[in-house]
Coordinates of C-alpha atoms in Angstrom, one line a residue:
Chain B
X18 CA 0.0 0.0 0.0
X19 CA 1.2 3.4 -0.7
X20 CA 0.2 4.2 3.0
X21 CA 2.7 1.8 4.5
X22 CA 6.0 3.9 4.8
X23 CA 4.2 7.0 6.3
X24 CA 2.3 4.3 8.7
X25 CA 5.6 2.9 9.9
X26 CA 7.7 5.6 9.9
X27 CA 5.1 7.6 12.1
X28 CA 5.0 4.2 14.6
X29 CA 8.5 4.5 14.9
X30 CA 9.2 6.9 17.3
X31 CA 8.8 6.8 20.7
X32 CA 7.3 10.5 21.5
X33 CA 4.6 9.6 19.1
X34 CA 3.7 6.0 20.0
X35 CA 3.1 8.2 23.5
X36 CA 1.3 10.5 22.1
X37 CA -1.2 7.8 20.5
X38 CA -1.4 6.4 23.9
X39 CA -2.6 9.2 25.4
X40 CA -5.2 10.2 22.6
X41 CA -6.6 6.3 23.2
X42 CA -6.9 7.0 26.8
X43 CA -8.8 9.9 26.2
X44 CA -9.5 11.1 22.6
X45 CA -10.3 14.4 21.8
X46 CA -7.1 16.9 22.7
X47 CA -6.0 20.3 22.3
X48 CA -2.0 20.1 21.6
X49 CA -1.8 22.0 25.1
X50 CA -3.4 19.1 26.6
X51 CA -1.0 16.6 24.9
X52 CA 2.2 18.9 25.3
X53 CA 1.2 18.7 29.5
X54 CA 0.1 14.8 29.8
X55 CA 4.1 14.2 27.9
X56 CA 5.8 16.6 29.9
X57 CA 4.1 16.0 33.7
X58 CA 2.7 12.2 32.9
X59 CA 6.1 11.4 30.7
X60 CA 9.1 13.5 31.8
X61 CA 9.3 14.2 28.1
X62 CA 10.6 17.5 27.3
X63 CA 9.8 18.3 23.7
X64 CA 9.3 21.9 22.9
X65 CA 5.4 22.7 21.4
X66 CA 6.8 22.9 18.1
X67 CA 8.6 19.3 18.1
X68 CA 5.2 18.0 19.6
X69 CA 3.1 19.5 16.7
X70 CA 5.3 17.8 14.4
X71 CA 5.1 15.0 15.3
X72 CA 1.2 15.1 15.2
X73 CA 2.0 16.5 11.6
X74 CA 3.4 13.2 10.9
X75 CA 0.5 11.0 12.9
X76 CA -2.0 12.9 11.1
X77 CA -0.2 12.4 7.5
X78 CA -0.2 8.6 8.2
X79 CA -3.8 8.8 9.1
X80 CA -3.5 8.0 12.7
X81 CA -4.6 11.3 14.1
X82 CA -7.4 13.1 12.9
X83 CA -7.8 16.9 13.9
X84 CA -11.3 18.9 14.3
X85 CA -12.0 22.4 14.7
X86 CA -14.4 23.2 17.2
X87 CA -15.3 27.2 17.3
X88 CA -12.0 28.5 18.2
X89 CA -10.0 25.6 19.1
X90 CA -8.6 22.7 17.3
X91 CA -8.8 19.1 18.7
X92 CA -7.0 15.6 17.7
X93 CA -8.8 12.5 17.7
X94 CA -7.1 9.0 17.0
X95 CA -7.5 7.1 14.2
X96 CA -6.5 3.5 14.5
X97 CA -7.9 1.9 10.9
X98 CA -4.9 2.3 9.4
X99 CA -3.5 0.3 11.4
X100 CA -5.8 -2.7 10.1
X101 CA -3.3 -2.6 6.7
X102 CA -0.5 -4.4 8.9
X103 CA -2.4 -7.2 9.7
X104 CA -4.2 -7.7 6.2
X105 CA -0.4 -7.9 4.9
X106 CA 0.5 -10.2 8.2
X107 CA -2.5 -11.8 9.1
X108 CA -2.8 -12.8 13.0
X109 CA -3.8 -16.5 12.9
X110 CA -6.8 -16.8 15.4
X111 CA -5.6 -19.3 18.3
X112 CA -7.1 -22.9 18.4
X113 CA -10.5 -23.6 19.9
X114 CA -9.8 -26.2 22.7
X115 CA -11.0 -29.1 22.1
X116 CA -13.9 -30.0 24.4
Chain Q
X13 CA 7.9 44.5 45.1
X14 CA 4.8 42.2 45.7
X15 CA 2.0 41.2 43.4
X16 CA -1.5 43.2 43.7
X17 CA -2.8 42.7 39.9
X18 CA -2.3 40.4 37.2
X19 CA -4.6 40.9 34.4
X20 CA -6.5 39.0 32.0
X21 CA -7.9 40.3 28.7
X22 CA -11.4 40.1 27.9
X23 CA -13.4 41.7 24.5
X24 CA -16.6 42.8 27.2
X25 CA -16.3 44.3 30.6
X26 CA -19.5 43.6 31.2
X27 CA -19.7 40.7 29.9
X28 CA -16.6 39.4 31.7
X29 CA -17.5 40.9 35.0
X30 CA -20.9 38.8 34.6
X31 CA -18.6 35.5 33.9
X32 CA -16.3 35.7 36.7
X33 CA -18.6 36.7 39.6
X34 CA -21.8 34.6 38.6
X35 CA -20.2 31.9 37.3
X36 CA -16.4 31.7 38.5
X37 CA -17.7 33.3 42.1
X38 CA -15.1 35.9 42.0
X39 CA -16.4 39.1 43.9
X40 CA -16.0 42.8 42.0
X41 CA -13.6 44.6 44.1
X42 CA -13.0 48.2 42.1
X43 CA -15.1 49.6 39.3
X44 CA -14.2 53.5 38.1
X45 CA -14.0 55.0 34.9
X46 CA -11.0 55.0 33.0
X47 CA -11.4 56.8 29.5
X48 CA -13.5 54.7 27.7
X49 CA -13.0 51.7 29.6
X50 CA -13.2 51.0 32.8
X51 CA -10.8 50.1 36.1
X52 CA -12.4 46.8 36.6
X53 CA -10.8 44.3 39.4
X54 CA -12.6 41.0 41.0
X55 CA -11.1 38.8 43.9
X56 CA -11.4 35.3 45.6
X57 CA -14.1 35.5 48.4
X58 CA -11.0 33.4 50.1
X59 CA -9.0 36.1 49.6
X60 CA -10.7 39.4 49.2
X61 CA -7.2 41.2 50.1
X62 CA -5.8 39.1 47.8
X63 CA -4.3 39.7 44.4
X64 CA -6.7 41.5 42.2
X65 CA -8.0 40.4 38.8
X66 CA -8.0 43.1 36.4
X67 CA -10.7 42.6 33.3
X68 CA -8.8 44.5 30.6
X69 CA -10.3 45.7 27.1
X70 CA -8.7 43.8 24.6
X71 CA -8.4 46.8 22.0
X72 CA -5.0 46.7 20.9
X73 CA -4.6 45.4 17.6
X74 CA -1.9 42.5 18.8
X75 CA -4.4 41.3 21.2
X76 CA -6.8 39.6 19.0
X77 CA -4.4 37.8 17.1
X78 CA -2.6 36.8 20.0
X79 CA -5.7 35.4 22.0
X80 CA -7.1 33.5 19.0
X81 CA -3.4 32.0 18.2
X82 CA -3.6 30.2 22.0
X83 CA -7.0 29.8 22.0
X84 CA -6.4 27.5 18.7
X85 CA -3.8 25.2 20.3
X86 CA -6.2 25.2 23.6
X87 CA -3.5 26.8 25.8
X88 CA -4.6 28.9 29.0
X89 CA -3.9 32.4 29.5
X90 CA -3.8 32.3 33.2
X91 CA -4.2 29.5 36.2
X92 CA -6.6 29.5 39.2
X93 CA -6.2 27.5 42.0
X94 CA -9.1 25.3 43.5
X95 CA -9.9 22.6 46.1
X96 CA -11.6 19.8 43.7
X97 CA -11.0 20.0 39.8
X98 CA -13.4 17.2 39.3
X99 CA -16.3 19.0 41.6
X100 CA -15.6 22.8 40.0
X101 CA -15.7 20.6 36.8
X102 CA -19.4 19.4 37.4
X103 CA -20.5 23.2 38.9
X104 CA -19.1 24.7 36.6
X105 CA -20.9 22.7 33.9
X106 CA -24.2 22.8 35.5
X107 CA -23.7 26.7 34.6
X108 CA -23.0 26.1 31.1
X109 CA -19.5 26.7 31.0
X110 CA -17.4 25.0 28.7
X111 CA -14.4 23.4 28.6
X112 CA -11.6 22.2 26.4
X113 CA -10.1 20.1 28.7
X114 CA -11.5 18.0 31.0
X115 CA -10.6 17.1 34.3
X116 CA -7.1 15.5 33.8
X117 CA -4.8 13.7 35.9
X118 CA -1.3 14.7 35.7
X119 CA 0.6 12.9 37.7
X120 CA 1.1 15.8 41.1
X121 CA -1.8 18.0 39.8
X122 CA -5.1 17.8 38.1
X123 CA -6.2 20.2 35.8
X124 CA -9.1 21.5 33.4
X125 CA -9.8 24.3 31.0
X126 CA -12.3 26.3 30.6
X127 CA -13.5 29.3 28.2
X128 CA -14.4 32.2 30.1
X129 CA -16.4 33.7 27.0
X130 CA -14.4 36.6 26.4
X131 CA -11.8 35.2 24.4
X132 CA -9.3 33.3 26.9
X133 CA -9.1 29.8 28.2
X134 CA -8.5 29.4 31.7
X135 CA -7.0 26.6 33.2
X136 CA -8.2 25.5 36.7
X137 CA -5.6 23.6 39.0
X138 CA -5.5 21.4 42.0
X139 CA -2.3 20.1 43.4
X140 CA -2.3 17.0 45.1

């Protein structure tokens, strides 16, 4: 898929793996809110600018999706692209137990 | 040198003096004429000798840029302090205020943010 190298790239890096984390636990985010849960829930201490990159990134691979609402701009996760890794590497289902 | 004021700029007087005494709870503290404007001040009912809140016109040209450019990325102007973020959270709902963030657990503080209607987000803080 044309998709794939943004999709890995953009799981690649730590900060942003985080940052998908966080937008599971609770979808919906200004970048303020993200830039405090990395700093005080994280001890990560990327600038604002380095922390909207890499949502530039998310959001070009399709995993985060941004809304504006009136005067303020929220991120919301998107994990279906992540359903191209395993069409390519399908998970085999475990065994029933045999009863 | 001590603080007495910090300001906060709002595009209403009036409208922001209604926000943060019937909804916040602040209590108006100094209200003269200034020019066109007016000097405008609220304080804590905890602390009515307390710093002083000045509601500032927002007329400068730089202002309005500035408050929509934090406003977009959801970041506070200024921080209040207060017992239960989760409890001012549900009063402050039941008012009809609305927030961006919602009460949020940060590790030694939990915080919220809120828009006071005149163009700024406040954040609300308790530390644990």
């Amino acid at each position: 898929m044309a998709a794939d190298p943004d999709l890995y790239r953009a799981l690649g890096d730590a900060t942003r793996r985080i940052i998908l984390d966080e937008l599971a636990d609770s979808d919906g985010q200004t970048l303020f809110e993200i830039c405090g849960r990395l700093s005080m829930k994280h001890g990560l201490a990327s600038s604002r600018q380095a922390i909207s990159q890499h949502l530039a990134v998310l959001e070009q691979a399709g995993l985060v999706r941004t809304r504006r609402q009136g005067r303020y701009k929220f991120h919301h996760i998107d994990t279906s692209p992540l359903r191209s890794i395993v069409e390519r590497w399908p998970i085999e289902q475990p065994e029933e137990p045999s009863p | 040198m001590r603080i007495n004021i910090t300001s906060v700029l709002v595009d209403d007087q009036a409208k922001a003096l209604a926000f943060y005494t019937e909804k916040l709870g602040f209590i108006k503290k100094t209200d003269v004429p200034a020019g066109a404007a007016r000097w405008l001040t609220v304080v804590s009912p905890a602390d009515p000798e307390g710093v002083e809140l000045l509601l500032e016109p927002d007329g400068h040209p730089a202002a309005g840029p500035f408050k929509s450019a934090l406003a977009a990325d959801g970041i506070p102007f200024t921080q209040f302090a207060v017992d239960d973020v989760h409890a001012e959270v549900e009063r402050l709902k039941g008012l009809g205020v609305e927030f961006t963030q919602e009460a949020t657990d940060l590790g030694p503080v939990v915080t919220a943010v809120l828009d006071d209607t005149c163009g700024n987000l406040i954040q609300i803080a308790a530390m644990k």
